[in-house]
GROMACS .gro file of C-alpha atoms in nm:
model
  467
    1MET     CA    1  -2.125  10.160   8.672
    2ALA     CA    2  -1.837  10.283   8.893
    3GLN     CA    3  -1.800   9.954   8.965
    4ILE     CA    4  -1.638   9.887   8.610
    5ALA     CA    5  -1.406  10.188   8.624
    6ALA     CA    6  -1.270  10.050   8.960
    7VAL     CA    7  -1.231   9.686   8.779
    8VAL     CA    8  -1.052   9.841   8.526
    9SER     CA    9  -0.829  10.082   8.745
   10GLY     CA   10  -0.780   9.787   8.950
   11ALA     CA   11  -0.660   9.587   8.669
   12ARG     CA   12  -0.394   9.857   8.562
   13ALA     CA   13  -0.281   9.909   8.893
   14ALA     CA   14  -0.185   9.529   8.921
   15TYR     CA   15  -0.016   9.533   8.589
   16ASN     CA   16   0.187   9.838   8.728
   17GLN     CA   17   0.337   9.615   8.986
   18GLY     CA   18   0.547   9.436   8.705
   19LYS     CA   19   0.469   9.086   8.778
   20THR     CA   20   0.357   9.021   8.410
   21ARG     CA   21   0.698   9.091   8.249
   22SER     CA   22   0.827   8.786   8.387
   23VAL     CA   23   0.812   8.478   8.109
   24GLU     CA   24   0.763   8.265   8.393
   25PHE     CA   25   0.473   8.436   8.554
   26ARG     CA   26   0.313   8.429   8.197
   27ILE     CA   27   0.387   8.051   8.124
   28GLN     CA   28   0.252   8.000   8.482
   29GLN     CA   29  -0.093   8.172   8.425
   30LEU     CA   30  -0.100   8.004   8.058
   31LYS     CA   31  -0.085   7.667   8.254
   32ALA     CA   32  -0.324   7.760   8.478
   33LEU     CA   33  -0.564   7.855   8.184
   34GLU     CA   34  -0.484   7.517   8.052
   35ARG     CA   35  -0.599   7.327   8.344
   36MET     CA   36  -0.918   7.540   8.333
   37ILE     CA   37  -1.020   7.437   7.994
   38THR     CA   38  -0.950   7.051   8.066
   39GLU     CA   39  -1.082   7.034   8.421
   40LYS     CA   40  -1.389   7.241   8.341
   41LYS     CA   41  -1.460   7.047   8.019
   42GLU     CA   42  -1.800   6.904   8.118
   43GLU     CA   43  -1.926   7.248   8.256
   44PHE     CA   44  -1.836   7.420   7.932
   45VAL     CA   45  -2.028   7.162   7.718
   46LEU     CA   46  -2.311   7.197   7.947
   47ALA     CA   47  -2.313   7.582   7.913
   48LEU     CA   48  -2.269   7.554   7.502
   49LYS     CA   49  -2.530   7.305   7.519
   50LYS     CA   50  -2.790   7.535   7.647
   51ASP     CA   51  -2.670   7.829   7.436
   52LEU     CA   52  -2.648   7.683   7.113
   53HIS     CA   53  -2.726   7.328   7.113
   54LYS     CA   54  -2.363   7.250   7.094
   55ASN     CA   55  -2.279   6.876   7.123
   56PRO     CA   56  -1.989   6.769   7.320
   57PHE     CA   57  -1.772   6.688   6.950
   58ALA     CA   58  -1.851   7.060   6.864
   59VAL     CA   59  -1.752   7.201   7.175
   60GLU     CA   60  -1.416   7.005   7.187
   61ILE     CA   61  -1.331   7.059   6.820
   62TYR     CA   62  -1.460   7.397   6.754
   63GLU     CA   63  -1.421   7.567   7.088
   64MET     CA   64  -1.147   7.413   7.316
   65SER     CA   65  -0.894   7.249   7.098
   66GLY     CA   66  -0.767   7.583   6.904
   67ILE     CA   67  -0.736   7.722   7.275
   68LEU     CA   68  -0.545   7.429   7.387
   69SER     CA   69  -0.326   7.447   7.081
   70GLU     CA   70  -0.263   7.778   7.112
   71ILE     CA   71  -0.148   7.760   7.491
   72SER     CA   72   0.074   7.485   7.408
   73LEU     CA   73   0.260   7.672   7.141
   74ALA     CA   74   0.267   7.974   7.368
   75ILE     CA   75   0.436   7.801   7.638
   76ASN     CA   76   0.680   7.637   7.405
   77LYS     CA   77   0.769   7.951   7.223
   78LEU     CA   78   0.749   8.223   7.464
   79PRO     CA   79   1.103   8.235   7.589
   80VAL     CA   80   1.218   8.293   7.203
   81TRP     CA   81   0.909   8.535   7.120
   82ALA     CA   82   0.995   8.736   7.399
   83ALA     CA   83   1.376   8.758   7.368
   84PRO     CA   84   1.555   9.059   7.218
   85GLU     CA   85   1.562   9.037   6.835
   86HIS     CA   86   1.903   9.158   6.718
   87VAL     CA   87   1.869   9.311   6.373
   88PRO     CA   88   2.111   9.416   6.079
   89LYS     CA   89   2.274   9.761   6.162
   90SER     CA   90   2.369  10.045   5.934
   91MET     CA   91   2.733  10.170   5.919
   92MET     CA   92   2.627  10.452   6.141
   93THR     CA   93   2.570  10.202   6.434
   94LEU     CA   94   2.836   9.923   6.350
   95MET     CA   95   2.998   9.955   6.694
   96ASP     CA   96   2.661   9.943   6.876
   97THR     CA   97   2.417   9.711   6.997
   98VAL     CA   98   2.062   9.735   6.779
   99TYR     CA   99   1.771   9.507   6.863
  100ILE     CA  100   1.387   9.495   6.886
  101HIS     CA  101   1.269   9.481   7.243
  102ARG     CA  102   0.910   9.314   7.271
  103GLU     CA  103   0.719   9.465   7.582
  104PRO     CA  104   0.351   9.419   7.673
  105LEU     CA  105   0.116   9.708   7.582
  106GLY     CA  106  -0.011   9.735   7.894
  107VAL     CA  107  -0.414   9.663   7.998
  108VAL     CA  108  -0.612   9.527   7.696
  109LEU     CA  109  -0.963   9.477   7.646
  110ILE     CA  110  -1.100   9.170   7.477
  111ILE     CA  111  -1.491   9.163   7.356
  112GLY     CA  112  -1.602   8.817   7.262
  113ALA     CA  113  -1.871   8.698   7.031
  114TRP     CA  114  -2.204   8.456   7.096
  115ASN     CA  115  -2.156   8.227   6.802
  116TYR     CA  116  -1.812   8.083   6.970
  117PRO     CA  117  -1.843   8.225   7.318
  118LEU     CA  118  -1.563   8.019   7.454
  119ALA     CA  119  -1.310   8.057   7.175
  120THR     CA  120  -1.334   8.420   7.081
  121VAL     CA  121  -1.265   8.504   7.445
  122VAL     CA  122  -1.025   8.264   7.540
  123GLN     CA  123  -0.813   8.240   7.267
  124PRO     CA  124  -0.719   8.599   7.206
  125LEU     CA  125  -0.642   8.608   7.583
  126VAL     CA  126  -0.368   8.331   7.554
  127GLY     CA  127  -0.207   8.628   7.333
  128ALA     CA  128  -0.259   8.885   7.592
  129ILE     CA  129  -0.112   8.658   7.856
  130ALA     CA  130   0.178   8.554   7.639
  131ALA     CA  131   0.255   8.925   7.566
  132GLY     CA  132   0.268   9.003   7.914
  133ASN     CA  133  -0.063   9.230   7.961
  134ALA     CA  134  -0.346   9.272   8.176
  135ALA     CA  135  -0.691   9.207   8.011
  136ILE     CA  136  -1.033   9.307   8.070
  137LEU     CA  137  -1.246   9.024   7.924
  138LYS     CA  138  -1.605   9.098   7.826
  139PRO     CA  139  -1.795   8.785   7.677
  140SER     CA  140  -2.110   8.815   7.492
  141GLU     CA  141  -2.440   8.853   7.683
  142VAL     CA  142  -2.620   8.649   7.417
  143SER     CA  143  -2.454   8.312   7.496
  144VAL     CA  144  -2.557   8.387   7.881
  145ASN     CA  145  -2.470   8.062   8.021
  146THR     CA  146  -2.118   8.065   7.855
  147ALA     CA  147  -2.035   8.418   7.977
  148GLN     CA  148  -2.193   8.322   8.325
  149LEU     CA  149  -1.973   8.017   8.380
  150LEU     CA  150  -1.638   8.238   8.258
  151GLY     CA  151  -1.739   8.480   8.515
  152GLU     CA  152  -1.762   8.216   8.748
  153ILE     CA  153  -1.442   7.994   8.668
  154LEU     CA  154  -1.181   8.195   8.514
  155PRO     CA  155  -1.113   8.378   8.887
  156GLN     CA  156  -1.030   8.043   8.999
  157TYR     CA  157  -0.761   7.979   8.791
  158LEU     CA  158  -0.617   8.308   8.670
  159ASP     CA  159  -0.498   8.652   8.891
  160LYS     CA  160  -0.814   8.777   8.931
  161ASP     CA  161  -0.677   9.134   8.952
  162LEU     CA  162  -0.494   9.126   8.619
  163TYR     CA  163  -0.773   8.929   8.411
  164PRO     CA  164  -1.116   9.028   8.563
  165ILE     CA  165  -1.453   8.943   8.343
  166ILE     CA  166  -1.717   9.177   8.339
  167ASN     CA  167  -2.068   9.044   8.228
  168GLY     CA  168  -2.371   9.246   8.117
  169GLY     CA  169  -2.544   9.383   7.821
  170PRO     CA  170  -2.490   9.659   7.554
  171THR     CA  171  -2.523   9.936   7.837
  172VAL     CA  172  -2.224   9.761   8.053
  173ALA     CA  173  -2.020   9.716   7.718
  174THR     CA  174  -2.070  10.111   7.658
  175GLU     CA  175  -1.960  10.187   8.000
  176VAL     CA  176  -1.648   9.971   7.973
  177LEU     CA  177  -1.536  10.116   7.624
  178LYS     CA  178  -1.541  10.472   7.825
  179SER     CA  179  -1.211  10.342   8.000
  180PRO     CA  180  -0.882  10.383   7.852
  181PHE     CA  181  -0.709  10.106   7.717
  182ASP     CA  182  -0.410  10.017   7.551
  183HIS     CA  183  -0.569   9.787   7.283
  184ILE     CA  184  -0.925   9.650   7.238
  185LEU     CA  185  -0.960   9.308   7.023
  186TYR     CA  186  -1.327   9.260   6.936
  187THR     CA  187  -1.492   8.982   6.771
  188GLY     CA  188  -1.844   9.042   6.636
  189GLY     CA  189  -2.063   9.233   6.377
  190THR     CA  190  -1.968   9.543   6.161
  191ASN     CA  191  -2.245   9.783   6.351
  192VAL     CA  192  -2.100   9.720   6.678
  193GLY     CA  193  -1.753   9.724   6.555
  194ARG     CA  194  -1.814  10.083   6.447
  195ILE     CA  195  -1.920  10.186   6.798
  196VAL     CA  196  -1.601  10.005   6.948
  197MET     CA  197  -1.374  10.181   6.694
  198GLU     CA  198  -1.537  10.493   6.765
  199ALA     CA  199  -1.520  10.473   7.124
  200ALA     CA  200  -1.133  10.378   7.093
  201ALA     CA  201  -1.062  10.694   6.909
  202LYS     CA  202  -1.151  10.911   7.187
  203ASN     CA  203  -0.865  10.771   7.403
  204LEU     CA  204  -0.606  10.667   7.059
  205THR     CA  205  -0.673  10.305   7.143
  206PRO     CA  206  -0.549  10.089   6.873
  207VAL     CA  207  -0.799   9.809   6.772
  208THR     CA  208  -0.808   9.477   6.618
  209LEU     CA  209  -1.162   9.429   6.475
  210GLU     CA  210  -1.253   9.062   6.368
  211LEU     CA  211  -1.592   9.132   6.198
  212GLY     CA  212  -1.707   8.896   5.909
  213GLY     CA  213  -1.895   8.972   5.570
  214LYS     CA  214  -2.039   8.780   5.297
  215SER     CA  215  -1.788   8.514   5.231
  216PRO     CA  216  -1.804   8.408   4.859
  217CYS     CA  217  -1.769   8.044   4.749
  218TYR     CA  218  -1.669   7.978   4.362
  219VAL     CA  219  -1.765   7.621   4.260
  220ASP     CA  220  -1.566   7.582   3.892
  221LYS     CA  221  -1.791   7.351   3.684
  222ASP     CA  222  -1.504   7.119   3.616
  223CYS     CA  223  -1.411   7.056   3.983
  224ASP     CA  224  -1.497   6.749   4.186
  225LEU     CA  225  -1.881   6.850   4.290
  226ASP     CA  226  -1.925   6.543   4.525
  227VAL     CA  227  -1.611   6.647   4.740
  228ALA     CA  228  -1.682   7.009   4.684
  229CYS     CA  229  -2.057   6.984   4.829
  230ARG     CA  230  -1.970   6.758   5.130
  231ARG     CA  231  -1.697   7.043   5.245
  232ILE     CA  232  -1.951   7.327   5.125
  233ALA     CA  233  -2.222   7.169   5.347
  234TRP     CA  234  -1.975   7.136   5.631
  235GLY     CA  235  -1.879   7.486   5.629
  236ARG     CA  236  -2.199   7.638   5.597
  237TYR     CA  237  -2.405   7.468   5.844
  238THR     CA  238  -2.161   7.369   6.110
  239ASN     CA  239  -2.284   7.563   6.415
  240SER     CA  240  -2.641   7.594   6.208
  241GLY     CA  241  -2.411   7.833   6.004
  242GLN     CA  242  -2.344   8.062   6.258
  243THR     CA  243  -1.973   8.116   6.182
  244CYS     CA  244  -1.795   8.426   6.049
  245ILE     CA  245  -1.604   8.249   5.798
  246ALA     CA  246  -1.866   8.022   5.656
  247PRO     CA  247  -1.937   8.020   5.293
  248ASP     CA  248  -2.192   8.306   5.277
  249TYR     CA  249  -2.286   8.228   4.892
  250ILE     CA  250  -2.208   8.013   4.628
  251LEU     CA  251  -2.106   8.139   4.282
  252CYS     CA  252  -2.141   7.900   3.988
  253ASP     CA  253  -2.226   7.849   3.626
  254LYS     CA  254  -2.607   7.789   3.575
  255SER     CA  255  -2.540   7.454   3.405
  256VAL     CA  256  -2.437   7.327   3.767
  257GLN     CA  257  -2.648   7.493   4.004
  258ASP     CA  258  -2.900   7.188   4.006
  259GLU     CA  259  -2.639   6.960   4.072
  260LEU     CA  260  -2.513   7.137   4.346
  261VAL     CA  261  -2.837   7.147   4.493
  262LYS     CA  262  -2.855   6.753   4.442
  263LYS     CA  263  -2.560   6.680   4.622
  264ILE     CA  264  -2.550   6.968   4.898
  265SER     CA  265  -2.915   6.794   4.997
  266THR     CA  266  -2.779   6.480   4.985
  267THR     CA  267  -2.475   6.572   5.201
  268ILE     CA  268  -2.720   6.740   5.433
  269VAL     CA  269  -2.908   6.390   5.495
  270GLU     CA  270  -2.573   6.226   5.514
  271PHE     CA  271  -2.437   6.467   5.788
  272TYR     CA  272  -2.798   6.513   5.974
  273GLY     CA  273  -3.054   6.278   5.889
  274ALA     CA  274  -3.379   6.294   5.723
  275ASP     CA  275  -3.510   6.505   6.002
  276PRO     CA  276  -3.207   6.760   6.128
  277GLN     CA  277  -3.410   6.909   6.386
  278LYS     CA  278  -3.358   6.552   6.567
  279SER     CA  279  -3.021   6.546   6.520
  280PRO     CA  280  -2.773   6.593   6.829
  281ASP     CA  281  -2.515   6.706   6.566
  282TYR     CA  282  -2.717   7.021   6.427
  283GLY     CA  283  -2.738   7.355   6.631
  284ARG     CA  284  -3.015   7.597   6.702
  285ILE     CA  285  -3.027   7.977   6.607
  286VAL     CA  286  -2.893   8.165   6.955
  287ASN     CA  287  -3.229   8.349   6.977
  288GLN     CA  288  -3.545   8.468   6.860
  289ARG     CA  289  -3.426   8.823   6.706
  290HIS     CA  290  -3.176   8.610   6.481
  291PHE     CA  291  -3.428   8.353   6.409
  292LYS     CA  292  -3.691   8.627   6.266
  293ARG     CA  293  -3.410   8.810   6.092
  294LEU     CA  294  -3.325   8.495   5.915
  295MET     CA  295  -3.697   8.391   5.831
  296SER     CA  296  -3.729   8.744   5.675
  297LEU     CA  297  -3.388   8.678   5.432
  298LEU     CA  298  -3.601   8.389   5.292
  299GLU     CA  299  -3.914   8.640   5.212
  300GLY     CA  300  -3.954   8.615   4.814
  301ALA     CA  301  -3.664   8.366   4.766
  302LYS     CA  302  -3.710   8.066   4.584
  303VAL     CA  303  -3.602   7.754   4.804
  304ALA     CA  304  -3.490   7.443   4.638
  305TYR     CA  305  -3.418   7.252   4.957
  306GLY     CA  306  -3.497   7.308   5.326
  307GLY     CA  307  -3.676   7.591   5.453
  308GLN     CA  308  -3.871   7.405   5.742
  309ASN     CA  309  -3.834   7.570   6.090
  310ASN     CA  310  -3.977   7.588   6.449
  311GLU     CA  311  -3.958   7.930   6.641
  312GLU     CA  312  -4.023   7.763   6.961
  313ASP     CA  313  -3.707   7.566   6.952
  314LEU     CA  314  -3.523   7.831   6.737
  315TYR     CA  315  -3.451   7.561   6.463
  316ILE     CA  316  -3.412   7.652   6.097
  317ALA     CA  317  -3.365   7.358   5.855
  318PRO     CA  318  -3.039   7.349   5.650
  319THR     CA  319  -3.163   7.559   5.339
  320ILE     CA  320  -3.058   7.615   4.991
  321VAL     CA  321  -3.196   7.911   4.769
  322THR     CA  322  -3.140   7.919   4.402
  323ASP     CA  323  -3.157   8.172   4.093
  324VAL     CA  324  -3.081   8.447   4.367
  325ASP     CA  325  -3.099   8.784   4.251
  326PRO     CA  326  -2.803   8.991   4.367
  327ASN     CA  327  -3.012   9.273   4.474
  328SER     CA  328  -3.222   9.038   4.680
  329LYS     CA  329  -3.247   9.076   5.069
  330ILE     CA  330  -3.053   8.767   5.132
  331MET     CA  331  -2.745   8.950   4.941
  332GLN     CA  332  -2.780   9.238   5.100
  333GLU     CA  333  -2.603   9.140   5.444
  334GLU     CA  334  -2.412   8.849   5.629
  335ILE     CA  335  -2.636   8.577   5.645
  336PHE     CA  336  -2.499   8.400   5.984
  337GLY     CA  337  -2.754   8.116   5.986
  338PRO     CA  338  -2.819   7.804   5.765
  339LEU     CA  339  -2.918   7.957   5.456
  340LEU     CA  340  -2.734   7.921   5.119
  341PRO     CA  341  -2.796   8.118   4.835
  342ILE     CA  342  -2.668   8.033   4.458
  343VAL     CA  343  -2.599   8.292   4.235
  344THR     CA  344  -2.501   8.204   3.863
  345VAL     CA  345  -2.246   8.345   3.670
  346THR     CA  346  -2.120   8.287   3.340
  347SER     CA  347  -1.747   8.257   3.389
  348ALA     CA  348  -1.476   8.307   3.659
  349ASP     CA  349  -1.390   8.674   3.563
  350GLU     CA  350  -1.768   8.756   3.591
  351ALA     CA  351  -1.732   8.600   3.944
  352ILE     CA  352  -1.408   8.804   4.032
  353GLY     CA  353  -1.620   9.123   3.920
  354PHE     CA  354  -1.916   9.024   4.155
  355ILE     CA  355  -1.677   8.983   4.449
  356ASN     CA  356  -1.510   9.317   4.372
  357LYS     CA  357  -1.823   9.513   4.343
  358ARG     CA  358  -1.878   9.405   4.705
  359ASP     CA  359  -1.707   9.477   5.040
  360LYS     CA  360  -1.408   9.284   5.107
  361PRO     CA  361  -1.491   8.926   5.272
  362LEU     CA  362  -1.357   8.793   5.538
  363ALA     CA  363  -1.269   8.468   5.359
  364LEU     CA  364  -1.292   8.360   4.991
  365TYR     CA  365  -1.343   8.006   4.885
  366ILE     CA  366  -1.255   7.856   4.545
  367PHE     CA  367  -1.302   7.513   4.403
  368SER     CA  368  -1.131   7.413   4.097
  369ARG     CA  369  -0.906   7.175   3.960
  370ASP     CA  370  -0.753   7.465   3.761
  371LYS     CA  371  -0.439   7.581   3.924
  372LYS     CA  372  -0.384   7.869   3.726
  373LEU     CA  373  -0.776   7.998   3.772
  374THR     CA  374  -0.722   7.981   4.171
  375LYS     CA  375  -0.420   8.181   4.138
  376LYS     CA  376  -0.585   8.419   3.918
  377MET     CA  377  -0.873   8.468   4.145
  378ILE     CA  378  -0.632   8.492   4.436
  379ALA     CA  379  -0.428   8.781   4.250
  380GLU     CA  380  -0.741   8.975   4.119
  381THR     CA  381  -0.983   8.950   4.447
  382SER     CA  382  -0.906   9.058   4.846
  383SER     CA  383  -1.019   8.885   5.138
  384GLY     CA  384  -0.884   8.820   5.476
  385GLY     CA  385  -0.792   8.473   5.392
  386VAL     CA  386  -0.854   8.229   5.121
  387THR     CA  387  -0.895   7.839   5.124
  388VAL     CA  388  -0.890   7.639   4.766
  389ASN     CA  389  -1.091   7.321   4.772
  390ASP     CA  390  -1.239   7.323   5.130
  391CYS     CA  391  -1.379   7.582   5.348
  392MET     CA  392  -1.248   7.729   5.705
  393ILE     CA  393  -0.970   7.536   5.726
  394HIS     CA  394  -0.724   7.814   5.721
  395TYR     CA  395  -0.870   7.913   6.054
  396THR     CA  396  -0.682   7.629   6.170
  397VAL     CA  397  -0.371   7.717   6.099
  398ASP     CA  398  -0.155   7.868   6.347
  399THR     CA  399   0.099   7.975   6.140
  400LEU     CA  400  -0.131   8.198   5.912
  401PRO     CA  401  -0.274   8.511   6.055
  402PHE     CA  402  -0.662   8.505   6.105
  403GLY     CA  403  -0.813   8.845   6.040
  404GLY     CA  404  -1.023   9.060   5.774
  405VAL     CA  405  -0.961   9.342   5.524
  406GLY     CA  406  -1.160   9.647   5.482
  407LYS     CA  407  -1.504   9.607   5.634
  408SER     CA  408  -1.437   9.248   5.745
  409GLY     CA  409  -1.218   9.401   5.971
  410PHE     CA  410  -0.832   9.446   6.017
  411GLY     CA  411  -0.550   9.331   6.265
  412ALA     CA  412  -0.498   8.985   6.295
  413TYR     CA  413  -0.430   8.714   6.561
  414HIS     CA  414  -0.355   8.306   6.610
  415GLY     CA  415  -0.011   8.174   6.707
  416LYS     CA  416   0.258   8.410   6.718
  417PHE     CA  417   0.015   8.670   6.550
  418SER     CA  418  -0.171   8.699   6.896
  419PHE     CA  419   0.133   8.755   7.072
  420GLU     CA  420   0.246   9.033   6.811
  421THR     CA  421  -0.090   9.198   6.834
  422PHE     CA  422  -0.073   9.254   7.188
  423THR     CA  423   0.328   9.358   7.178
  424HIS     CA  424   0.489   9.687   7.141
  425ARG     CA  425   0.781   9.618   6.919
  426ARG     CA  426   1.043   9.882   7.075
  427ALA     CA  427   1.348   9.992   6.888
  428CYS     CA  428   1.681   9.984   7.061
  429VAL     CA  429   2.007  10.111   6.996
  430LEU     CA  430   2.286  10.105   7.283
  431LYS     CA  431   2.560  10.317   7.235
  432SER     CA  432   2.899  10.351   7.393
  433LEU     CA  433   3.019  10.679   7.507
  434ALA     CA  434   3.371  10.595   7.353
  435PHE     CA  435   3.456  10.682   6.977
  436GLU     CA  436   3.347  10.990   6.996
  437LYS     CA  437   3.590  11.101   6.693
  438MET     CA  438   3.374  10.894   6.461
  439ASN     CA  439   3.063  11.063   6.574
  440SER     CA  440   3.193  11.429   6.498
  441ILE     CA  441   3.090  11.413   6.112
  442ARG     CA  442   2.747  11.501   6.226
  443TYR     CA  443   2.795  11.788   6.442
  444ALA     CA  444   2.836  12.150   6.353
  445PRO     CA  445   2.985  12.315   6.207
  446ALA     CA  446   2.874  12.164   5.868
  447THR     CA  447   3.129  12.129   5.627
  448ASP     CA  448   3.129  11.962   5.240
  449ALA     CA  449   3.351  11.678   5.403
  450LYS     CA  450   3.148  11.584   5.681
  451GLN     CA  451   2.809  11.592   5.467
  452LYS     CA  452   2.987  11.392   5.216
  453ARG     CA  453   3.127  11.152   5.462
  454THR     CA  454   2.788  11.118   5.648
  455LEU     CA  455   2.572  11.049   5.326
  456TRP     CA  456   2.822  10.773   5.230
  457LEU     CA  457   2.778  10.607   5.568
  458MET     CA  458   2.397  10.647   5.558
  459SER     CA  459   2.380  10.490   5.240
  460LYS     CA  460   2.562  10.172   5.348
  461ARG     CA  461   2.411   9.889   5.528
  462GLY     CA  462   2.629   9.707   5.778
  463GLY     CA  463   2.427   9.365   5.763
  464CYS     CA  464   2.596   9.281   6.115
  465VAL     CA  465   2.379   9.106   6.336
  466THR     CA  466   2.585   9.100   6.627
  467MET     CA  467   2.488   9.169   7.011
   0.00000   0.00000   0.00000
């Protein structure tokens, strides 16, 4: 374990040399990262096929495209993002230079997840590099092939001292967390999130936790059910349901439950054929532990569609469960698999109450033609993000922050928000040694005239943003 401490101290020593302060160096590293993704595409496709049965389309669209988009954005915008931001002055500072200086936090730790093992490591890394940090990367050991590949090829492209990878299981992760960092970004489950936060607290390290939870999907009975069911099926069954922002359950009026089952099941056949196990587009459960966990959630449930499984192949068919009791096992934890429960409610107000009685989710989905209803649901609930009449699309918009709230996480990244997450915004006031007579009103001895003049000045805003 001394080797882990040496890697972290080596990264800090490399950071302290100051070369990441240069915007040019950061851009050079981002371009190298871009080359890695494009040049090693086939290797990543093979690794992700072994880990999660992902096909080339899934790898390119759901893993690589977001990374490449963020790299391109960072390269183009970094000179602007990193420049001093001059802000309005107060009357007390009208003659001074007042600005926000953005500086790197230092050495950060990025802990990735197994469900999108490339994106959840490299996408935050883009922000860390852009902001000028050194970054220790800890991929998930569950997706072992992708983790090993990253460990082999990343040092071939990036500065190996500033951006080392540490691979290993929970014991290794525990040891890594003992080291002091300037920020930790963790993507994964709530239980491990608590462990990360507890370890970070010992060093007063700030954290960004990208967790999950049970993201509800409300379907209004007057919406276009054909379109809704296609989009819900896509969101639920992509990556075999192993997506943190997948719709976890449906809330709908009982009168449309059967129609939803019929239309979603028709869509499943359209997407994956009559036997999804034979489809190259349908994924697999990551390991036996998660397979058994998912199968246990179906105990006592009313399976309206699907349910077929093969433990040896780690295959669970796209499954729909109806007439779900809100207190049943399947409603007590994030499913993170291809199971879709339907809970019936009598109204949108009941759906809002149902959502608000539970932990705040990472995402909320609303399918409705009624704009007043959608605004009401957004206003009266809380979630990390919201998408109306679709699923998961808010994740793809790099001008929106991606993150949770409450037990679904806190902090955010994507686009400029990634840069800001790994940046310290330093308040700067540069004064002249001249004009001392103007400053004398704040010095002792205090007088009524000085007090009135000072309070008057402090109550006014200059509004000037000159350099």
